[in-house]
Coordinates of C-alpha atoms and ligand atoms in Angstrom, one line a residue:
X1 CA 28.1 7.4 6.1
X2 CA 25.7 4.6 6.7
X3 CA 23.9 4.3 10.1
X4 CA 24.2 0.7 11.2
X5 CA 20.9 0.9 13.1
X6 CA 18.9 1.6 9.9
X7 CA 18.7 -0.9 7.1
X8 CA 17.5 -0.9 3.5
X9 CA 15.3 -3.9 2.7
X10 CA 17.2 -6.8 1.3
X11 CA 16.5 -8.4 -2.0
X12 CA 17.8 -8.4 -5.5
X13 CA 17.7 -5.0 -7.3
X14 CA 14.6 -4.4 -9.3
X15 CA 14.8 -4.4 -13.1
X16 CA 14.8 -0.5 -13.1
X17 CA 17.7 -0.5 -10.7
X18 CA 19.6 -2.7 -13.1
X19 CA 18.7 -0.5 -16.1
X20 CA 19.9 2.7 -14.3
X21 CA 23.1 0.9 -13.2
X22 CA 23.9 0.0 -16.8
X23 CA 22.8 3.3 -18.2
X24 CA 26.0 5.4 -17.7
X25 CA 24.2 8.1 -15.9
X26 CA 20.9 8.0 -17.8
X27 CA 22.3 7.7 -21.3
X28 CA 21.6 4.1 -22.2
X29 CA 21.2 3.8 -25.9
X30 CA 18.7 6.7 -26.1
X31 CA 20.7 8.7 -28.6
X32 CA 20.8 5.8 -31.1
X33 CA 17.3 4.5 -30.6
X34 CA 15.8 8.0 -31.1
X35 CA 17.5 8.1 -34.5
X36 CA 16.2 4.7 -35.5
X37 CA 13.4 5.1 -38.1
X38 CA 12.2 1.5 -38.3
X39 CA 9.9 1.8 -35.3
X40 CA 8.1 4.8 -33.9
X41 CA 8.8 3.4 -30.4
X42 CA 11.8 2.7 -28.4
X43 CA 12.9 -0.4 -26.3
X44 CA 11.6 -0.7 -22.8
X45 CA 15.0 -0.2 -21.1
X46 CA 15.4 3.1 -22.9
X47 CA 11.9 4.1 -22.1
X48 CA 12.7 3.7 -18.4
X49 CA 15.6 6.1 -18.8
X50 CA 13.6 8.4 -21.0
X51 CA 11.4 9.3 -18.0
X52 CA 14.4 11.0 -16.4
X53 CA 14.5 13.3 -19.4
X54 CA 10.9 14.2 -18.8
X55 CA 9.2 12.0 -21.3
X56 CA 7.3 8.7 -21.7
X57 CA 6.7 6.5 -24.7
X58 CA 2.9 6.0 -25.0
X59 CA 0.5 4.8 -27.6
X60 CA -3.0 6.0 -28.4
X61 CA -5.1 3.5 -26.6
X62 CA -8.2 4.5 -28.6
X63 CA -6.5 3.1 -31.7
X64 CA -4.9 0.0 -30.0
X65 CA -7.4 -2.7 -31.1
X66 CA -7.8 -1.4 -34.6
X67 CA -4.0 -1.3 -35.2
X68 CA -3.6 -4.7 -33.7
X69 CA -6.2 -6.1 -36.1
X70 CA -4.3 -4.4 -39.0
X71 CA -1.1 -6.0 -37.7
X72 CA 0.4 -2.5 -37.2
X73 CA 2.6 -1.5 -34.3
X74 CA 0.8 0.5 -31.7
X75 CA 0.3 4.2 -32.5
X76 CA 3.5 5.2 -30.6
X77 CA 3.9 8.7 -29.5
X78 CA 5.6 10.6 -26.7
X79 CA 4.4 12.6 -23.8
X80 CA 6.6 15.4 -22.7
X81 CA 6.5 17.1 -19.3
X82 CA 8.1 20.4 -18.5
X83 CA 10.0 21.3 -15.3
X84 CA 8.5 24.5 -14.2
X85 CA 8.8 25.1 -10.4
X86 CA 5.8 26.7 -8.8
X87 CA 4.0 26.6 -12.2
X88 CA 5.1 30.1 -13.2
X89 CA 5.4 30.7 -17.0
X90 CA 6.0 33.9 -18.9
X91 CA 3.6 34.8 -21.7
X92 CA 6.4 34.1 -24.3
X93 CA 6.8 30.6 -22.8
X94 CA 3.1 30.0 -23.0
X95 CA 3.2 30.9 -26.7
X96 CA 6.1 28.5 -27.3
X97 CA 4.2 25.6 -25.5
X98 CA 1.1 26.5 -27.5
X99 CA 3.0 26.5 -30.8
X100 CA 4.8 23.2 -30.0
X101 CA 1.5 21.6 -29.1
X102 CA 0.1 22.6 -32.5
X103 CA 3.2 21.8 -34.4
X104 CA 4.4 18.5 -32.9
X105 CA 1.8 17.5 -30.3
X106 CA -1.9 16.6 -30.4
X107 CA -2.9 20.3 -30.5
X108 CA -3.8 20.5 -26.8
X109 CA -1.9 21.2 -23.6
X110 CA -2.5 19.5 -20.2
X111 CA -2.0 21.6 -17.1
X112 CA -0.9 19.0 -14.6
X113 CA -1.6 18.5 -10.9
X114 CA 2.0 19.4 -10.2
X115 CA 1.7 22.8 -11.9
X116 CA 3.3 22.2 -15.2
X117 CA 2.6 21.5 -18.9
X118 CA 2.3 18.2 -20.5
X119 CA 2.2 17.7 -24.3
X120 CA 0.9 14.5 -25.8
X121 CA 1.2 12.9 -29.1
X122 CA 4.7 13.9 -30.1
X123 CA 6.2 11.6 -32.7
X124 CA 9.7 10.2 -32.2
X125 CA 11.2 12.2 -35.1
X126 CA 9.9 15.5 -33.6
X127 CA 11.1 14.9 -30.0
X128 CA 14.6 16.4 -30.3
X129 CA 13.4 19.6 -31.9
X130 CA 10.6 20.0 -29.5
X131 CA 12.9 19.7 -26.5
X132 CA 15.3 22.1 -28.1
X133 CA 12.6 24.7 -28.6
X134 CA 11.5 24.2 -25.0
X135 CA 15.1 24.8 -23.9
X136 CA 15.3 27.9 -26.1
X137 CA 12.4 29.3 -24.2
X138 CA 14.4 29.0 -20.9
X139 CA 12.4 25.9 -19.8
X140 CA 13.4 22.3 -19.8
X141 CA 12.1 18.8 -19.2
X142 CA 15.0 17.5 -17.0
X143 CA 13.9 15.4 -14.1
X144 CA 10.2 16.0 -14.8
X145 CA 9.7 12.3 -14.5
X146 CA 12.0 9.4 -13.2
X147 CA 13.6 8.4 -10.0
X148 CA 14.7 11.9 -9.0
X149 CA 13.2 15.0 -7.4
X150 CA 10.3 16.2 -9.6
X151 CA 8.8 19.5 -10.3
X152 CA 8.8 21.5 -7.1
X153 CA 5.3 22.8 -6.3
X154 CA 4.5 26.1 -4.6
X155 CA 1.4 27.9 -3.5
X156 CA 0.1 29.7 -6.6
X157 CA -1.6 32.6 -5.1
X158 CA 0.4 35.6 -6.2
X159 CA -1.5 38.3 -4.4
X160 CA -0.8 37.4 -0.9
X161 CA 2.3 39.5 -0.2
X162 CA 6.0 39.5 -0.8
X163 CA 5.9 36.2 1.0
X164 CA 4.6 34.5 -2.1
X165 CA 7.4 35.6 -4.3
X166 CA 10.0 34.8 -1.7
X167 CA 8.5 31.3 -1.3
X168 CA 8.4 30.9 -5.1
X169 CA 12.1 31.7 -5.2
X170 CA 12.8 28.9 -2.8
X171 CA 10.8 26.5 -4.9
X172 CA 13.1 27.4 -7.9
X173 CA 16.2 27.1 -5.8
X174 CA 15.1 23.7 -4.6
X175 CA 14.4 22.5 -8.1
X176 CA 17.7 23.7 -9.5
X177 CA 19.7 22.5 -6.5
X178 CA 18.3 19.0 -6.7
X179 CA 18.7 18.5 -10.4
X180 CA 20.7 15.5 -11.6
X181 CA 24.2 16.6 -12.6
X182 CA 24.7 14.2 -15.5
X183 CA 25.2 15.8 -18.8
X184 CA 23.2 13.1 -20.5
X185 CA 20.2 15.4 -21.2
X186 CA 22.4 18.1 -22.8
X187 CA 24.3 15.6 -24.9
X188 CA 21.3 13.6 -26.2
X189 CA 18.8 16.5 -26.8
X190 CA 20.9 19.6 -27.0
X191 CA 23.9 18.3 -28.9
X192 CA 26.3 19.3 -26.2
X193 CA 29.7 17.9 -27.0
X194 CA 30.7 14.9 -24.9
X195 CA 33.6 15.7 -22.7
X196 CA 36.0 12.8 -22.2
X197 CA 36.2 12.6 -18.4
X198 CA 38.0 10.4 -16.0
X199 CA 35.1 8.5 -14.6
X200 CA 37.1 6.7 -12.0
X201 CA 37.8 9.9 -10.1
X202 CA 35.0 12.1 -11.2
X203 CA 31.9 12.2 -9.0
X204 CA 29.1 12.6 -11.6
X205 CA 26.2 12.6 -9.2
X206 CA 27.4 13.7 -5.8
X207 CA 23.9 13.6 -4.2
X208 CA 22.0 11.0 -6.2
X209 CA 24.9 8.6 -6.9
X210 CA 24.9 6.3 -10.0
X211 CA 21.6 4.6 -9.2
X212 CA 19.6 7.8 -8.5
X213 CA 16.7 7.3 -6.1
X214 CA 14.8 4.1 -5.5
X215 CA 11.7 5.9 -6.8
X216 CA 10.3 9.3 -7.7
X217 CA 10.6 12.1 -5.1
X218 CA 8.2 15.0 -4.7
X219 CA 8.5 18.4 -2.9
X220 CA 6.0 21.1 -2.4
X221 CA 5.7 24.3 -0.4
X222 CA 2.4 25.5 1.0
X223 CA 1.6 29.0 2.3
X224 CA -1.1 28.7 4.9
X225 CA -4.0 29.2 5.0
X226 CA -4.0 27.7 1.5
X227 CA -3.0 24.1 1.1
X228 CA -3.6 24.2 -2.6
X229 CA -0.4 22.1 -3.2
X230 CA -1.6 19.3 -0.9
X231 CA 1.5 19.5 1.3
X232 CA 0.7 16.3 3.1
X233 CA 0.8 14.3 -0.2
X234 CA 4.4 15.2 -0.8
X235 CA 7.5 13.1 0.0
X236 CA 8.8 16.3 1.5
X237 CA 6.6 19.2 2.3
X238 CA 7.4 22.7 3.5
X239 CA 4.8 24.8 5.2
X240 CA 5.7 28.5 5.2
X241 CA 5.6 30.2 8.5
X242 CA 4.9 33.9 8.5
X243 CA 5.3 36.1 11.5
X244 CA 4.6 39.9 11.5
X245 CA 4.4 39.8 7.7
X246 CA 7.8 38.1 7.4
X247 CA 8.7 34.6 6.3
X248 CA 10.5 33.2 9.3
X249 CA 11.0 29.7 8.0
X250 CA 9.2 26.4 7.2
X251 CA 7.7 23.5 9.0
X252 CA 9.1 20.3 7.5
X253 CA 6.8 17.4 6.8
X254 CA 8.0 14.0 5.5
X255 CA 6.6 10.8 4.1
X256 CA 3.5 11.6 2.1
X257 CA 2.3 9.9 -1.2
X258 CA -0.9 8.9 -2.9
X259 CA -0.3 5.8 -4.9
X260 CA -1.4 2.3 -4.2
X261 CA -2.3 -0.9 -6.0
X262 CA -5.8 -2.3 -5.9
X263 CA -6.1 -5.2 -3.5
X264 CA -2.6 -4.9 -2.2
X265 CA -2.6 -3.9 1.5
X266 CA 1.2 -3.4 1.5
X267 CA 0.5 -0.3 -0.6
X268 CA -1.5 2.7 0.6
X269 CA -1.7 6.5 0.4
X270 CA -0.1 8.2 3.3
X271 CA 0.1 11.7 4.7
X272 CA 3.4 13.5 5.4
X273 CA 4.0 14.2 9.0
X274 CA 5.4 17.5 10.4
X275 CA 8.8 16.8 12.2
X276 CA 10.0 20.3 13.0
X277 CA 10.9 23.8 11.7
X278 CA 13.9 25.3 9.9
X279 CA 14.9 28.8 8.8
X280 CA 14.5 29.6 5.1
X281 CA 18.1 29.4 4.2
X282 CA 18.3 25.8 5.5
X283 CA 15.7 24.2 3.3
X284 CA 18.2 23.2 0.6
X285 CA 20.3 21.4 3.2
X286 CA 17.2 19.7 4.6
X287 CA 15.9 18.6 1.2
X288 CA 19.3 17.2 0.2
X289 CA 19.8 15.2 3.4
X290 CA 16.2 13.9 3.3
X291 CA 16.9 12.7 -0.2
X292 CA 20.1 11.0 0.7
X293 CA 18.3 9.1 3.5
X294 CA 15.8 7.8 0.9
X295 CA 18.7 7.1 -1.5
X296 CA 20.4 5.0 1.2
X297 CA 17.4 3.2 2.8
X298 CA 14.7 3.1 0.2
X299 CA 13.5 -0.2 -1.2
X300 CA 15.5 -0.9 -4.4
X301 CA 14.1 -4.4 -4.7
X302 CA 10.3 -3.9 -4.8
X303 CA 9.3 -0.8 -6.7
X304 CA 5.8 -0.6 -5.5
X305 CA 7.2 -0.3 -1.9
X306 CA 10.0 2.0 -2.9
X307 CA 8.5 5.5 -2.2
X308 CA 9.9 7.4 0.7
X309 CA 6.6 7.0 2.6
X310 CA 7.3 3.3 3.0
X311 CA 10.9 4.0 4.1
X312 CA 9.6 6.4 6.8
X313 CA 6.9 3.9 7.9
X314 CA 9.3 1.0 8.0
X315 CA 12.1 2.8 9.8
X316 CA 9.9 5.0 12.0
X317 CA 9.4 8.7 12.1
X318 CA 11.7 9.4 15.0
X319 CA 14.7 7.3 13.7
X320 CA 14.3 9.1 10.3
X321 CA 14.2 12.5 12.0
X322 CA 17.3 11.5 14.1
X323 CA 19.1 10.4 11.0
X324 CA 18.2 13.6 9.3
X325 CA 19.6 15.7 12.2
X326 CA 22.8 13.6 12.2
X327 CA 23.3 14.2 8.5
X328 CA 22.5 17.9 8.9
X329 CA 24.7 18.3 12.0
X330 CA 22.1 20.5 13.6
X331 CA 18.6 20.1 15.1
X332 CA 15.3 21.1 13.6
X333 CA 13.4 23.5 15.9
X334 CA 10.0 22.6 17.2
X335 CA 7.3 22.9 14.6
X336 CA 5.4 26.2 14.6
X337 CA 1.6 26.7 14.7
X338 CA -0.2 27.0 11.4
X339 CA -3.7 26.6 10.0
X340 CA -5.0 25.5 6.6
X341 CA -8.5 26.4 5.3
X342 CA -8.7 24.5 2.1
X343 CA -6.8 22.7 -0.7
X344 CA -8.6 24.3 -3.6
X345 CA -8.3 27.4 -5.8
X346 CA -10.0 30.8 -5.4
X347 CA -11.5 31.9 -8.7
X348 CA -12.0 35.2 -10.4
X349 CA -10.3 38.6 -10.1
X350 CA -8.3 39.7 -7.0
X351 CA -6.1 42.7 -6.5
X352 CA -2.7 42.2 -5.0
X353 CA 0.6 43.9 -4.5
X354 CA 1.4 47.2 -6.3
X355 CA -2.1 47.3 -7.6
X356 CA -1.6 44.3 -9.8
X357 CA -4.5 42.1 -10.7
X358 CA -4.8 38.3 -10.9
X359 CA -7.6 36.3 -12.6
X360 CA -8.0 32.6 -11.8
X361 CA -9.6 30.9 -14.8
X362 CA -11.4 27.6 -14.4
X363 CA -9.9 25.0 -16.7
X364 CA -11.9 21.8 -16.5
X365 CA -9.5 18.8 -16.1
X366 CA -6.6 21.1 -16.9
X367 CA -7.1 20.6 -20.6
X368 CA -6.3 23.5 -22.8
X369 CA -7.9 22.9 -26.2
X370 CA -10.3 24.5 -28.7
X371 CA -13.7 23.0 -28.8
X372 CA -16.4 23.9 -31.3
X373 CA -18.3 26.1 -28.9
X374 CA -15.4 27.1 -26.6
X375 CA -12.1 28.4 -28.0
X376 CA -10.1 28.2 -24.8
X377 CA -6.7 27.6 -26.4
X378 CA -7.1 30.4 -28.9
X379 CA -8.4 32.7 -26.2
X380 CA -5.4 32.2 -23.9
X381 CA -3.1 32.5 -26.9
X382 CA -4.5 35.9 -27.7
X383 CA -4.2 36.9 -24.0
X384 CA -0.6 35.7 -24.0
X385 CA 0.2 37.9 -26.9
X386 CA -0.7 41.1 -25.0
X387 CA -0.1 40.0 -21.4
X388 CA 2.9 41.6 -19.7
X389 CA 2.6 39.8 -16.3
X390 CA 2.9 36.0 -16.0
X391 CA 0.8 32.8 -15.9
X392 CA 0.6 30.5 -12.9
X393 CA -0.5 26.9 -13.3
X394 CA -2.3 25.8 -10.2
X395 CA -2.1 22.4 -8.6
X396 CA -5.8 22.0 -9.1
X397 CA -5.2 22.2 -12.9
X398 CA -6.4 25.8 -13.3
X399 CA -4.7 28.9 -14.7
X400 CA -4.0 32.2 -13.1
X401 CA -3.5 35.2 -15.4
X402 CA -1.3 36.9 -13.0
X403 CA 0.2 40.4 -12.4
X404 CA -2.0 42.3 -14.8
X405 CA -1.6 46.0 -14.6
X406 CA -4.7 48.2 -14.1
X407 CA -4.1 49.6 -17.6
X408 CA -4.0 46.1 -19.2
X409 CA -6.9 44.7 -17.2
X410 CA -9.6 46.1 -19.5
X411 CA -8.0 44.5 -22.6
X412 CA -7.7 41.2 -20.8
X413 CA -11.3 41.3 -19.7
X414 CA -12.3 42.1 -23.3
X415 CA -10.5 39.0 -24.5
X416 CA -11.9 36.8 -21.7
X417 CA -15.4 38.0 -22.8
X418 CA -14.7 37.5 -26.5
X419 CA -13.7 33.9 -26.0
X420 CA -16.2 33.2 -23.2
X421 CA -13.4 32.4 -20.7
X422 CA -14.6 32.6 -17.2
X423 CA -13.9 31.7 -13.6
X424 CA -16.6 29.0 -13.9
X425 CA -19.1 30.8 -11.7
X426 CA -21.9 29.5 -13.9
X427 CA -20.9 26.0 -12.8
X428 CA -21.6 24.4 -9.5
X429 CA -19.0 24.8 -6.8
X430 CA -18.6 21.0 -6.9
X431 CA -17.4 21.2 -10.5
X432 CA -15.1 24.0 -9.7
X433 CA -13.6 21.8 -7.0
X434 CA -13.0 18.9 -9.3
X435 CA -9.7 17.4 -10.6
X436 CA -9.3 14.5 -13.0
X437 CA -6.1 12.8 -14.1
X438 CA -5.2 12.4 -17.8
X439 CA -6.1 8.7 -18.0
X440 CA -7.3 7.4 -21.4
X441 CA -6.4 7.5 -24.2
X442 CA -2.7 8.3 -23.5
X443 CA -2.0 6.9 -20.0
X444 CA -0.7 3.3 -20.3
X445 CA -1.8 2.5 -16.7
X446 CA -5.4 3.7 -17.0
X447 CA -8.1 1.2 -16.1
X448 CA -11.0 3.6 -16.7
X449 CA -11.7 7.0 -18.0
X450 CA -11.1 10.1 -15.8
X451 CA -10.5 13.4 -17.6
X452 CA -12.9 12.6 -20.4
X453 CA -15.6 11.2 -18.1
X454 CA -15.7 13.3 -14.9
X455 CA -17.3 16.3 -16.7
X456 CA -20.0 14.0 -18.1
X457 CA -20.6 12.5 -14.6
X458 CA -20.7 16.0 -13.1
X459 CA -23.5 17.1 -15.6
X460 CA -25.6 14.5 -13.8
X461 CA -24.4 15.1 -10.3
X462 CA -25.1 18.8 -10.7
X463 CA -28.8 18.0 -11.0
X464 CA -28.6 16.3 -7.6
X465 CA -26.6 19.2 -6.2
X466 CA -29.3 21.6 -7.4
X467 CA -32.2 19.6 -6.1
X468 CA -30.5 19.7 -2.7
X469 CA -29.7 23.4 -2.7
X470 CA -25.9 22.7 -2.7
X471 CA -24.9 24.6 -5.9
X472 CA -22.6 26.9 -4.0
X473 CA -21.2 24.3 -1.7
X474 CA -17.6 23.5 -2.3
X475 CA -17.0 19.8 -2.1
X476 CA -13.8 18.5 -3.5
X477 CA -14.2 15.7 -6.0
X478 CA -11.4 13.9 -7.7
X479 CA -11.2 11.1 -10.2
X480 CA -8.3 9.0 -11.3
X481 CA -8.3 6.2 -13.9
X482 CA -6.2 3.9 -11.7
X483 CA -5.0 3.8 -8.1
X484 CA -1.8 5.7 -8.7
X485 CA -3.5 8.8 -7.6
X486 CA -2.3 11.4 -10.0
X487 CA -5.3 13.6 -9.1
X488 CA -4.6 13.0 -5.4
X489 CA -7.9 11.2 -5.2
X490 CA -7.3 10.2 -1.5
X491 CA -7.5 13.9 -0.6
X492 CA -10.8 14.6 -2.3
X493 CA -13.9 14.6 -0.1
X494 CA -15.4 12.5 -2.9
X495 CA -12.9 10.3 -4.7
X496 CA -13.2 7.8 -7.6
X497 CA -10.6 5.4 -8.7
X498 CA -10.9 3.5 -11.9
X499 CA -11.2 -0.3 -11.6
X500 CA -12.3 -1.4 -15.0
X501 CA -14.0 0.4 -18.0
X502 CA -17.0 2.2 -16.6
X503 CA -16.3 1.0 -13.0
X504 CA -14.9 2.9 -10.1
X505 CA -14.2 2.5 -6.4
X506 CA -15.8 5.3 -4.5
X507 CA -14.0 7.0 -1.5
X508 CA -15.4 9.4 1.1
X509 CA -14.2 11.3 4.1
X510 CA -11.1 13.3 3.2
X511 CA -10.8 16.7 4.9
X512 CA -11.5 19.9 3.0
X513 CA -8.1 21.2 3.9
X514 CA -6.3 18.1 2.7
X515 CA -5.3 17.0 6.2
X516 CA -7.2 13.6 6.3
X517 CA -7.3 10.7 3.8
X518 CA -10.5 9.3 2.4
X519 CA -11.7 5.7 2.8
X520 CA -13.3 3.3 0.4
X521 CA -17.1 3.4 0.6
X522 CA -18.2 1.4 -2.4
X523 CA -16.3 -1.0 -4.7
X524 CA -16.5 -1.4 -8.4
X525 CA -19.6 0.6 -9.1
X526 CA -20.9 2.1 -12.4
X527 CA -22.6 5.4 -13.1
X528 CA -26.1 4.4 -12.1
X529 CA -24.9 3.3 -8.6
X530 CA -22.7 6.3 -8.3
X531 CA -25.6 8.6 -8.9
X532 CA -27.8 6.6 -6.5
X533 CA -25.2 6.8 -3.7
X534 CA -24.7 10.5 -4.3
X535 CA -28.4 11.2 -4.3
X536 CA -28.7 9.7 -0.8
X537 CA -25.4 11.2 0.6
X538 CA -26.0 14.7 -0.7
X539 CA -29.6 14.9 0.4
X540 CA -28.6 13.7 3.9
X541 CA -25.8 16.2 3.9
X542 CA -28.1 19.1 2.9
X543 CA -30.6 18.1 5.7
X544 CA -28.3 16.9 8.5
X545 CA -25.1 19.0 8.3
X546 CA -24.1 21.3 11.0
X547 CA -23.4 24.9 10.3
X548 CA -20.4 25.3 8.0
X549 CA -19.7 21.6 8.2
X550 CA -17.8 20.2 5.2
X551 CA -19.0 17.1 3.4
X552 CA -15.9 15.2 4.3
X553 CA -16.4 15.8 8.0
X554 CA -20.1 15.2 7.8
X555 CA -19.8 11.7 6.4
X556 CA -17.6 10.8 9.3
X557 CA -19.7 12.4 12.0
X558 CA -22.8 10.8 10.5
X559 CA -21.2 7.4 10.8
X560 CA -21.3 6.9 7.0
X561 CA -17.6 6.2 6.8
X562 CA -14.8 5.5 9.3
X563 CA -12.2 8.1 9.8
X564 CA -8.7 7.2 8.4
X565 CA -6.2 8.3 11.1
X566 CA -3.1 7.1 9.2
X567 CA -2.3 5.7 5.8
X568 CA -1.4 2.4 7.5
X569 CA -5.0 1.9 8.5
X570 CA -6.4 3.1 5.1
X571 CA -7.5 -0.5 4.2
X572 CA -8.9 -1.5 7.7
Ligands
SRM601 FE1 1.2 10.6 -12.1 C1 2.4 7.7 -13.4 C2 0.2 11.6 -15.1 C3 0.7 13.7 -10.9 C4 1.3 9.3 -8.9 N1 1.4 9.8 -13.9 C5 1.9 8.6 -14.3 C6 2.0 8.4 -15.8 C7 3.3 8.9 -16.2 C8 1.7 7.0 -16.3 C9 2.8 6.0 -16.5 O1 3.6 5.8 -15.6 O2 2.8 5.4 -17.5 C10 0.8 9.4 -16.2 C11 0.9 9.9 -17.6 C12 -0.4 10.1 -18.2 C13 -0.5 10.8 -19.4 O3 -0.9 10.2 -20.4 O4 -0.1 12.0 -19.5 C14 0.8 10.3 -15.0 N2 0.7 12.3 -12.9 C15 0.2 12.5 -14.1 C16 -0.4 13.9 -14.3 C17 -0.2 14.5 -15.7 C18 -1.9 13.9 -13.9 C19 -2.7 15.1 -14.3 O5 -3.7 14.8 -15.0 O6 -2.3 16.2 -14.0 C20 0.4 14.6 -13.2 C21 1.7 15.2 -13.6 C22 2.4 15.8 -12.5 C23 3.7 16.6 -12.9 O7 3.5 17.6 -13.6 O8 4.7 16.1 -12.5 C24 0.6 13.5 -12.2 N3 1.1 11.4 -10.2 C25 0.8 12.7 -9.9 C26 0.5 12.8 -8.5 C27 0.0 14.1 -7.9 C28 1.1 14.9 -7.3 O9 2.3 14.6 -7.5 O10 0.8 15.9 -6.6 C29 0.6 11.6 -8.0 C30 0.3 11.2 -6.5 C31 1.3 11.6 -5.6 C32 2.4 10.6 -5.4 O11 3.3 10.6 -6.3 O12 2.4 9.9 -4.5 C33 1.0 10.7 -9.0 N4 1.8 8.8 -11.3 C34 1.7 8.5 -10.0 C35 2.1 7.1 -9.8 C36 2.1 6.3 -8.5 C37 3.4 6.6 -7.8 C38 3.6 5.8 -6.5 O13 4.7 5.6 -6.2 O14 2.6 5.6 -5.8 C39 2.4 6.6 -11.1 C40 2.9 5.2 -11.5 C41 4.3 5.0 -11.2 O15 5.1 5.9 -10.8 O16 4.7 3.8 -11.3 C42 2.2 7.7 -12.0
SF4_602 FE1 -2.7 7.3 -15.5 FE2 -3.5 6.3 -13.2 FE3 -2.1 8.5 -13.2 FE4 -4.6 8.5 -14.1 S1 -3.9 8.0 -12.0 S2 -2.8 9.5 -15.1 S3 -4.8 6.5 -15.0 S4 -1.3 6.6 -13.8

């Protein structure tokens, strides 16, 4: 039922809308083109649909020029992203991912900022078997990308109490409940028999409809005081409210998102706003109705303005809340008080429920690989072989070896030592608070390096940090290769966005707990200028900061950068 007071923007449907429309519920000609052996790639239309199956066609950009010179087609390969709510994987599943990465991928795994695995470098001919093996391990890649609800994030600290496992169960239920219903994935990748239906009467996608959403949609659940999942960056965020040790429900926040386009003020990062509270068993209903509002009123004409944050800003928070309550048929309660301390990870060993132990391992840039001097991938593989608990991928791209029994702890410690795997305590707290998106060489949208460059930059910044006595000071620092914000740059106290090879826009002033956006401080600067700026800023911070003041707050108080009070004034 459409509310006449609310309107979707007018305009012709975007190319992607047309592709989805023609696709017969995300099938397109994927089945045929994946069998075609002439090219290692697939046509653009099918690639748009491919995303809904959890994969992107990419090419190795390090090889692009050389292959062009040799008149070869680009070095096409696929990226595959797993759906894994809350980032929880069994050791057996880890071993499958590891094996597939060796067998069909580029020999590495990426732990993503939404708590899942990505594999890169899979050739077209190996895609089907890779997806089948993932499926056999009880994971899948459905809706990991595309215009649907994505991997549902959830606070990854397992030791807190029963609350964590309860909240994790909700993230799984949300993820399953909001899955597309089309059988396209099962038919194309898992050889499910096509069932002749009666399309005229059958409702294939009762919630999404045949066009799915105007854009991707993201949900995350935070458990205060940790905001590790950056709840305000989500299209729909839930904040767990715990009273007398019991989960009583969730505050509901809507309309967050990080992406923007350089130089286009009609695009901006935005924070989700809390609109009320609901009891736990109502969150599926809330999520479904919020999604249908975006389905009905999101911008299907201009994709760069199609995220739910723009729908909320265009229609207004109150009208969207009213519409939600109309669709729900009940009212949200008043939001309850909560408090966040930080949006990072806590490293090392902690003891939790039933005497189980958890170790948070520092994984720089989320990349699991073997280097000459550091056999991270082999080390975790050996741990997975004996581990009886589980693994938790964090939203800061780290890894928790979780639920280790006291009996097994010694063996795990031995393996950690053998392979030199640590909580990163020998690094600066700045490095341990860093995130970088994938960027080059696989990301087709990258304008500058991120994952490969941030560690190199940090080597130099750590010298400045040491000179100023800030080695143990947690300052969140995030780098992305373009303004899409995959490392949630706008919520890092220091943020860099790639502008061109070797050049970055520098951002300052985000809050340590992820509750305030950063603002641009310098435009298009290279390494020498970055270091010069940080030299001045960090030395001022060391001298002038107030007790326990965070860097993001300091730069605002000291008048170095203006506070961003809302995404809509991000560019002012
Ligand atoms: Fe992202 C597109 C990688 C989290 C905002 N993102 C991409 C693509 C698929 C590039 C493309 O479209 O061709 C990147 C693939 C690179 C590669 O080679 O693997 C990519 N995004 C990633 C990951 C792997 C970064 C990482 O290093 O961890 C993260 C995977 C998450 C996952 O497991 O699902 C990832 N992306 C994010 C986040 C952070 C988050 O969700 O918490 C954001 C910002 C939040 C948001 O969505 O607002 C994000 N990615 C984008 C955008 C901008 C979307 C927008 O509407 O503003 C794009 C581009 C697009 O959608 O057109 C994008
Ligand atoms: Fe690619 Fe840009 Fe996302 Fe980095 S932020 S992974 S460069 S789309």
